[in-house]
Amino acid sequence: MPDKNKNNPMSNLNNLSAQTKLVHGGTERSKHGETSEAIYFNSGFSYDNSEAAEARFNGEEPGHIYSRFSNPSIEMFQNRMAIFEGAEAARATATGMAAVTYALLSQVKAGDHVVASRALFGSCRYVVEDFLPRFGVNSTLVDGRNSENFAKAMRPNTKAVFIETPTNPTLELVDIKAVADIAHAHDAKLIVDNVFATAVWQKPLKLGADLVIYSATKHIDGQGRALGGIILGSKELIEADVHTFIRQTGPSISPFNAWVMLKGLETLSLRVEKMSENAAKIADFLDGHKKINRLFYPFNKSHPQYELAKAQMSNGSTMVSFEVKGGQEEAFRLANGLSIILISNNLGDAKSIISHPSTTTHQRFSEEEREEQGIKRSLLRLSVGLEDVNDLIADLDYALSQV
Ligand SMILES: *Cc1c(COP(=O)(O)O)cnc(C)c1O
């Protein structure tokens, strides 16, 4: 924290703007006064004597015990992210999927029920649809575009509602505020996977969500180096429910990866702003192109939920999806015709990435299930990176000419 001079009002976190929080928030300097945050690459911590160990374990004395529970580098990442998100507390995990799984597990027990939107990131749908029922937690998947569908699916034993908005890969939206109200009317918690919108453009906790999760692998690292995840929410939910689960079962992030994410946060806004600016320009380029059937971009007027996008997001973010005229053959020809834009399934990276969901991330679904989610064989998902946007448009322009 920037608190060199405590008389200066800028030593008060509440006076700092978002970008300053991303650079300085959560910093804990050691006695050496390092400028960049230290990597505490250690598993354990030692105590001055047995009495001190006892006090640390019974909570009478603050301090770290073991890096599965807590570690200074991990804590700096959690605190910086919580400060930026506007959350009371956060816990980091080894991957985004660990964050999703533990956010859900922390709220349910056998006999409970979960409602989720059916358009979910592939593994998230797996957790809700296949794993939770194996442990006695049934789930109902609904078309998330209409909030009424959540209300209809709620049961007396529904304890959690899980949504992603915009969704992968068709960038459909779910009305966070409306679904939060429905969940709370039934005493259930709303968990939002905010990866696609990013913490820069959408604040689910302010809209009523109880827990928000990120795959830090995506925009937070944003440079393809490390896996990570994070769960944010109230002190009550994080420090009791989520912390206990993580502490006792161990999906903890490595201190090194937490440090990579911590440094990623310093440039998160700058990268996401530039990537989103590029994405909007690419959406404009694709909009109405003679080789394109349909464009999906939340801040493009053609988006069926454009009004909702404007209401709950402050920008269209970094992802653009589109259907090429034709089918799989034309989609492959386009992707294969690109030079700069990589073919990969990752997203939120400095490098632009294109993927063909129906043969990769959504391959396991039947043709009907894909149809239900609007995933056609002609659909491509583009994660827009940090390259010069004119180069990206030229790359797409050539590839489109090959279709
Ligand atoms: C990538 C992703 C995840 C899973 O994150 P990992 O870090 O790969 O485990 C979950 N949800 C969404 C929306 C994602 O894009």
Coordinates of C-alpha atoms and ligand atoms in Angstrom, one line a residue:
M1 CA 0.0 0.0 0.0
P2 CA 1.3 3.5 -0.7
D3 CA 1.6 4.6 2.9
K4 CA 5.1 6.1 3.1
N5 CA 3.6 9.2 4.6
K6 CA 0.5 8.4 6.5
N7 CA -0.5 12.1 6.8
N8 CA -0.9 12.2 3.0
P9 CA -4.6 11.6 2.1
M10 CA -3.3 9.4 -0.8
S11 CA -2.2 6.9 1.8
N12 CA -5.9 6.1 2.2
L13 CA -7.0 3.3 -0.2
N14 CA -10.4 4.9 -0.6
N15 CA -8.9 7.9 -2.3
L16 CA -7.1 5.9 -5.0
S17 CA -8.4 5.3 -8.5
A18 CA -8.7 1.9 -10.0
Q19 CA -5.4 2.0 -11.9
T20 CA -3.4 3.0 -8.8
K21 CA -5.0 0.2 -6.9
L22 CA -3.9 -2.3 -9.5
V23 CA -0.3 -1.1 -9.2
H24 CA 0.0 -0.6 -5.4
G25 CA -2.9 -2.5 -3.8
G26 CA -2.1 -5.2 -1.4
T27 CA 1.7 -4.7 -1.4
E28 CA 3.4 -6.0 1.7
R29 CA 7.1 -5.0 1.8
S30 CA 9.6 -7.0 3.8
K31 CA 12.2 -5.4 5.9
H32 CA 14.4 -5.2 2.8
G33 CA 12.1 -2.6 1.2
E34 CA 12.0 -4.3 -2.2
T35 CA 10.3 -2.2 -4.9
S36 CA 8.7 -5.1 -6.8
E37 CA 6.8 -7.6 -4.6
A38 CA 8.8 -10.5 -3.2
I39 CA 8.2 -14.1 -4.2
Y40 CA 7.9 -16.1 -1.0
F41 CA 8.6 -19.4 -2.7
N42 CA 8.4 -21.5 0.5
S43 CA 6.0 -24.2 1.7
G44 CA 6.4 -23.7 5.5
F45 CA 7.1 -21.0 8.2
S46 CA 9.1 -21.4 11.4
Y47 CA 8.2 -20.1 14.9
D48 CA 10.5 -18.5 17.5
N49 CA 9.4 -21.1 20.1
S50 CA 6.7 -23.7 20.8
E51 CA 4.5 -21.1 22.5
A52 CA 4.5 -19.0 19.4
A53 CA 3.6 -22.1 17.2
E54 CA 0.7 -22.8 19.6
A55 CA -0.5 -19.2 19.4
R56 CA -0.3 -19.1 15.6
F57 CA -2.3 -22.4 15.4
N58 CA -5.1 -21.3 17.8
G59 CA -5.4 -17.9 16.0
E60 CA -4.2 -15.8 19.0
E61 CA -1.3 -14.5 16.9
P62 CA -1.5 -13.6 13.3
G63 CA 0.9 -15.1 10.7
H64 CA 1.4 -17.8 8.2
I65 CA 1.5 -21.5 9.0
Y66 CA 1.7 -23.4 5.8
S67 CA 1.5 -22.3 2.1
R68 CA -1.5 -24.5 1.5
F69 CA -3.5 -22.2 3.8
S70 CA -1.7 -18.9 3.2
N71 CA 1.5 -17.3 1.9
P72 CA 2.6 -13.7 1.6
S73 CA 2.9 -13.7 -2.2
I74 CA -0.5 -15.4 -2.5
E75 CA -2.0 -12.9 0.0
M76 CA -0.7 -9.9 -2.0
F77 CA -2.4 -11.3 -5.1
Q78 CA -5.7 -11.9 -3.2
N79 CA -5.6 -8.5 -1.6
R80 CA -4.8 -6.5 -4.7
M81 CA -7.5 -8.3 -6.6
A82 CA -10.1 -7.8 -3.8
I83 CA -9.3 -4.1 -3.6
F84 CA -9.8 -3.8 -7.4
E85 CA -13.0 -5.9 -7.5
G86 CA -14.4 -4.1 -4.5
A87 CA -14.7 -7.4 -2.6
E88 CA -14.1 -7.8 1.2
A89 CA -12.0 -10.9 0.7
A90 CA -10.6 -13.3 -1.9
R91 CA -8.9 -16.7 -2.1
A92 CA -6.7 -17.7 -5.0
T93 CA -6.7 -21.3 -6.5
A94 CA -4.4 -23.3 -8.8
T95 CA -6.7 -22.9 -11.8
G96 CA -9.9 -21.2 -12.8
M97 CA -11.7 -24.6 -12.7
A98 CA -10.6 -25.0 -9.1
A99 CA -12.2 -21.6 -8.4
V100 CA -15.5 -22.6 -10.1
T101 CA -15.6 -26.0 -8.3
Y102 CA -14.7 -24.7 -4.9
A103 CA -17.1 -21.7 -5.1
L104 CA -19.9 -24.2 -5.9
L105 CA -18.8 -26.9 -3.4
S106 CA -18.5 -24.3 -0.6
Q107 CA -22.3 -23.6 -0.9
V108 CA -23.9 -27.0 -1.3
K109 CA -24.2 -30.4 0.4
A110 CA -25.9 -33.6 -0.7
G111 CA -29.6 -33.1 -1.2
D112 CA -29.2 -29.5 -2.4
H113 CA -29.9 -28.3 -5.9
V114 CA -28.1 -25.9 -8.2
V115 CA -29.5 -23.8 -11.1
A116 CA -27.1 -22.8 -13.9
S117 CA -27.3 -21.2 -17.3
R118 CA -26.8 -23.9 -20.0
A119 CA -24.3 -21.8 -22.1
L120 CA -21.2 -22.3 -19.9
F121 CA -17.5 -22.8 -20.5
G122 CA -17.1 -26.5 -21.3
S123 CA -15.6 -27.7 -18.0
C124 CA -17.9 -25.5 -15.9
R125 CA -20.9 -27.3 -17.5
Y126 CA -19.2 -30.6 -16.8
V127 CA -18.9 -29.7 -13.1
V128 CA -22.6 -28.7 -12.8
E129 CA -24.1 -31.4 -15.1
D130 CA -21.9 -34.4 -14.3
F131 CA -19.9 -34.1 -11.1
L132 CA -22.3 -32.4 -8.7
P133 CA -25.1 -34.9 -9.3
R134 CA -22.6 -37.7 -8.4
F135 CA -22.3 -36.2 -5.0
G136 CA -26.1 -35.8 -4.5
V137 CA -26.4 -32.2 -5.7
N138 CA -28.8 -32.2 -8.6
S139 CA -28.7 -29.4 -11.2
T140 CA -31.0 -27.7 -13.7
L141 CA -29.7 -26.0 -16.7
V142 CA -31.7 -23.1 -18.2
D143 CA -31.5 -20.8 -21.2
G144 CA -30.0 -17.8 -19.3
R145 CA -31.1 -15.1 -21.8
N146 CA -34.5 -15.0 -20.1
S147 CA -34.3 -14.4 -16.3
E148 CA -37.8 -15.9 -15.9
N149 CA -36.2 -19.3 -16.7
F150 CA -34.2 -19.1 -13.5
A151 CA -37.3 -18.3 -11.4
K152 CA -39.1 -21.3 -12.9
A153 CA -36.2 -23.7 -12.1
M154 CA -35.8 -22.7 -8.4
R155 CA -36.7 -25.4 -5.9
P156 CA -37.0 -25.2 -2.1
N157 CA -33.5 -26.9 -1.8
T158 CA -31.8 -24.6 -4.4
K159 CA -28.7 -23.3 -2.7
A160 CA -26.7 -21.8 -5.6
V161 CA -27.2 -20.2 -9.0
F162 CA -24.2 -20.3 -11.3
I163 CA -23.9 -18.1 -14.4
E164 CA -21.4 -16.8 -16.9
T165 CA -22.0 -13.6 -18.8
P166 CA -21.1 -13.0 -21.6
T167 CA -21.2 -16.7 -22.3
N168 CA -18.7 -18.9 -24.1
P169 CA -18.6 -19.0 -27.2
T170 CA -21.8 -17.2 -28.4
L171 CA -21.5 -14.1 -26.1
E172 CA -25.1 -14.3 -24.8
L173 CA -25.8 -12.3 -21.7
V174 CA -27.5 -13.1 -18.4
D175 CA -29.1 -10.2 -16.5
I176 CA -27.0 -10.4 -13.3
K177 CA -29.2 -8.1 -11.2
A178 CA -32.4 -9.9 -12.1
V179 CA -31.0 -13.3 -11.4
A180 CA -29.4 -12.1 -8.1
D181 CA -32.9 -11.0 -7.0
I182 CA -34.4 -14.4 -8.0
A183 CA -31.6 -16.3 -6.2
H184 CA -31.9 -14.2 -3.0
A185 CA -35.7 -14.5 -2.9
H186 CA -35.1 -18.3 -2.6
D187 CA -32.2 -17.9 -0.1
A188 CA -29.7 -19.1 -2.7
K189 CA -26.3 -17.6 -3.5
L190 CA -25.5 -16.2 -6.9
I191 CA -22.0 -17.2 -8.3
V192 CA -20.8 -15.4 -11.4
D193 CA -18.0 -16.5 -13.7
N194 CA -16.8 -13.1 -14.9
V195 CA -13.9 -14.2 -17.2
F196 CA -15.3 -12.9 -20.5
A197 CA -16.3 -9.4 -19.2
T198 CA -13.3 -9.1 -17.0
A199 CA -13.0 -7.2 -13.7
V200 CA -12.3 -4.1 -15.7
W201 CA -15.7 -3.9 -17.4
Q202 CA -18.2 -5.7 -15.2
K203 CA -18.6 -5.7 -11.4
P204 CA -21.0 -8.6 -10.5
L205 CA -20.8 -8.0 -6.7
K206 CA -22.2 -4.5 -7.2
L207 CA -25.0 -6.0 -9.2
G208 CA -25.9 -8.4 -6.4
A209 CA -23.8 -11.5 -6.9
D210 CA -22.5 -13.2 -3.8
L211 CA -19.3 -14.7 -5.2
V212 CA -17.4 -13.8 -8.4
I213 CA -14.8 -16.1 -9.8
Y214 CA -12.0 -15.7 -12.5
S215 CA -9.7 -17.9 -14.4
A216 CA -6.6 -15.8 -13.8
T217 CA -5.1 -17.8 -16.6
K218 CA -7.0 -15.5 -19.0
H219 CA -6.8 -11.7 -18.8
I220 CA -5.1 -11.5 -15.4
D221 CA -2.0 -13.2 -16.5
G222 CA -2.9 -12.5 -20.1
Q223 CA 0.5 -13.5 -21.4
G224 CA 0.1 -17.3 -21.6
R225 CA 2.5 -18.1 -18.8
A226 CA 0.6 -19.6 -15.8
L227 CA -2.6 -21.1 -14.6
G228 CA -4.5 -19.6 -11.7
G229 CA -7.9 -18.8 -10.4
I230 CA -9.6 -16.6 -7.7
I231 CA -12.8 -16.4 -5.8
L232 CA -14.0 -13.1 -4.4
G233 CA -16.9 -12.1 -2.1
S234 CA -17.9 -11.1 1.4
K235 CA -15.6 -11.8 4.4
E236 CA -18.3 -14.2 5.7
L237 CA -18.5 -16.4 2.6
I238 CA -14.8 -16.3 1.7
E239 CA -13.3 -16.7 5.2
A240 CA -15.7 -19.3 6.5
D241 CA -17.0 -21.4 3.6
V242 CA -14.4 -21.0 0.8
H243 CA -11.2 -20.7 3.0
T244 CA -12.0 -23.9 5.0
F245 CA -12.5 -25.9 1.8
I246 CA -9.3 -24.7 0.3
R247 CA -7.3 -25.0 3.5
Q248 CA -8.4 -28.6 4.1
T249 CA -8.5 -30.0 0.6
G250 CA -5.6 -28.1 -1.1
P251 CA -6.4 -26.7 -4.5
S252 CA -3.9 -23.9 -3.6
I253 CA -2.1 -21.7 -6.1
S254 CA 1.7 -21.9 -6.2
P255 CA 3.3 -18.7 -4.7
F256 CA 5.2 -18.3 -8.0
N257 CA 2.0 -18.3 -10.0
A258 CA 0.3 -16.0 -7.6
W259 CA 3.3 -13.6 -8.1
V260 CA 2.9 -13.8 -11.9
M261 CA -0.8 -12.9 -11.5
L262 CA 0.0 -10.1 -9.0
K263 CA 2.4 -8.5 -11.6
G264 CA -0.3 -9.2 -14.3
L265 CA -2.7 -7.0 -12.4
E266 CA -0.4 -4.0 -12.7
T267 CA -1.1 -3.9 -16.5
L268 CA -4.6 -5.5 -16.5
S269 CA -6.6 -2.4 -17.3
L270 CA -4.1 -1.2 -19.9
R271 CA -4.1 -4.5 -21.7
V272 CA -7.9 -5.1 -21.5
E273 CA -8.7 -1.5 -22.6
K274 CA -6.4 -1.9 -25.7
M275 CA -7.7 -5.4 -26.5
S276 CA -11.3 -4.3 -26.2
E277 CA -10.7 -1.2 -28.4
N278 CA -9.2 -3.6 -31.0
A279 CA -12.1 -6.0 -30.6
A280 CA -14.7 -3.2 -31.2
K281 CA -12.8 -2.2 -34.4
I282 CA -12.7 -5.9 -35.6
A283 CA -16.5 -6.2 -34.8
D284 CA -17.1 -3.2 -37.0
F285 CA -15.0 -4.7 -39.7
L286 CA -16.8 -8.0 -39.6
D287 CA -20.3 -6.4 -39.2
G288 CA -22.1 -6.8 -42.5
H289 CA -19.1 -8.4 -44.3
K290 CA -20.3 -10.4 -47.3
K291 CA -18.6 -13.6 -46.1
I292 CA -20.1 -13.3 -42.6
N293 CA -23.5 -14.6 -41.7
R294 CA -23.8 -13.4 -38.1
L295 CA -21.7 -11.3 -35.7
F296 CA -21.8 -11.7 -31.9
Y297 CA -20.3 -8.7 -29.9
P298 CA -22.1 -7.3 -26.9
F299 CA -21.5 -3.6 -27.8
N300 CA -22.5 -4.0 -31.4
K301 CA -26.0 -2.8 -32.1
S302 CA -26.8 -6.1 -33.9
H303 CA -26.5 -8.0 -30.5
P304 CA -30.0 -9.1 -29.4
Q305 CA -29.2 -8.0 -25.8
Y306 CA -27.4 -4.8 -26.7
E307 CA -29.5 -2.8 -24.1
L308 CA -28.6 -5.2 -21.3
A309 CA -24.9 -5.2 -22.4
K310 CA -24.9 -1.4 -22.1
A311 CA -26.6 -1.5 -18.7
Q312 CA -24.4 -4.1 -17.0
M313 CA -21.0 -3.8 -18.8
S314 CA -19.0 -0.7 -19.3
N315 CA -17.4 -2.0 -22.5
G316 CA -18.0 -4.9 -25.0
S317 CA -14.7 -6.6 -23.9
T318 CA -12.2 -8.6 -25.8
M319 CA -14.1 -11.5 -27.4
V320 CA -15.8 -11.4 -30.8
S321 CA -17.6 -14.5 -32.2
F322 CA -19.0 -14.8 -35.8
E323 CA -20.6 -17.3 -38.2
V324 CA -18.9 -17.6 -41.6
K325 CA -21.2 -18.1 -44.6
G326 CA -21.2 -21.9 -45.2
G327 CA -20.2 -24.5 -42.6
Q328 CA -17.2 -26.2 -41.0
E329 CA -15.2 -26.2 -44.3
E330 CA -15.5 -22.5 -44.7
A331 CA -14.7 -21.9 -41.0
F332 CA -11.6 -24.1 -41.2
R333 CA -10.5 -22.3 -44.4
L334 CA -10.8 -18.9 -42.7
A335 CA -8.8 -20.1 -39.6
N336 CA -6.2 -21.8 -41.8
G337 CA -5.8 -18.7 -43.9
L338 CA -4.7 -16.5 -40.9
S339 CA -1.1 -15.7 -40.3
I340 CA -0.9 -13.6 -37.2
I341 CA -3.9 -14.9 -35.3
L342 CA -3.1 -18.2 -33.7
I343 CA -5.4 -21.3 -33.7
S344 CA -5.8 -22.1 -30.0
N345 CA -8.4 -22.6 -27.4
N346 CA -7.0 -20.1 -24.8
L347 CA -8.3 -16.6 -24.5
G348 CA -7.7 -13.2 -23.0
D349 CA -4.1 -13.3 -24.2
A350 CA -1.8 -10.6 -25.6
K351 CA -1.7 -12.8 -28.7
S352 CA -4.9 -12.9 -30.8
I353 CA -6.4 -16.4 -30.8
I354 CA -9.1 -18.0 -32.9
S355 CA -11.0 -21.2 -32.1
H356 CA -13.6 -23.4 -33.7
P357 CA -15.8 -24.4 -30.7
S358 CA -17.8 -27.2 -32.3
T359 CA -14.7 -29.3 -33.1
T360 CA -12.6 -28.4 -30.0
T361 CA -14.0 -27.0 -26.7
H362 CA -17.6 -28.1 -27.5
Q363 CA -16.7 -31.4 -29.3
R364 CA -18.1 -33.6 -26.6
F365 CA -21.7 -32.2 -27.0
S366 CA -24.1 -33.8 -29.4
E367 CA -25.1 -31.9 -32.5
E368 CA -28.5 -31.1 -30.8
E369 CA -26.9 -29.9 -27.6
R370 CA -24.7 -27.6 -29.7
E371 CA -27.7 -26.4 -31.7
E372 CA -29.4 -25.6 -28.4
Q373 CA -26.5 -23.4 -27.4
G374 CA -26.3 -21.8 -30.8
I375 CA -23.0 -23.3 -31.6
K376 CA -23.0 -23.9 -35.4
R377 CA -20.3 -25.5 -37.4
S378 CA -19.7 -22.2 -39.1
L379 CA -19.0 -20.4 -35.7
L380 CA -15.6 -19.1 -34.9
R381 CA -14.6 -17.4 -31.6
L382 CA -11.9 -14.7 -31.7
S383 CA -10.0 -13.5 -28.6
V384 CA -8.6 -10.2 -29.7
G385 CA -5.0 -9.4 -28.5
L386 CA -2.6 -6.5 -28.3
E387 CA -1.3 -6.5 -31.8
D388 CA -1.8 -3.5 -34.1
V389 CA -5.5 -3.6 -35.0
N390 CA -4.7 -2.8 -38.7
D391 CA -2.5 -5.8 -38.9
L392 CA -5.2 -8.0 -37.4
I393 CA -7.8 -6.6 -39.8
A394 CA -5.4 -7.3 -42.7
D395 CA -4.9 -10.8 -41.5
L396 CA -8.7 -11.4 -41.3
D397 CA -9.2 -9.7 -44.6
Y398 CA -6.8 -12.1 -46.4
A399 CA -8.3 -15.2 -44.6
L400 CA -11.8 -14.1 -45.5
S401 CA -10.8 -13.8 -49.2
Q402 CA -9.9 -17.5 -49.0
V403 CA -13.4 -18.5 -48.0
Ligands
LIG1 C1 -10.8 -20.7 -18.9 C2 -12.1 -20.6 -18.2 C3 -12.3 -21.3 -17.1 C4 -11.3 -22.3 -16.5 O1 -10.1 -21.7 -16.1 P1 -8.7 -22.5 -16.1 O2 -7.8 -21.5 -15.5 O3 -8.4 -23.0 -17.5 O4 -8.9 -23.7 -15.2 C5 -13.6 -21.1 -16.5 N1 -14.5 -20.3 -17.0 C6 -14.2 -19.5 -18.1 C7 -15.3 -18.7 -18.6 C8 -13.0 -19.7 -18.8 O5 -12.8 -19.0 -19.9

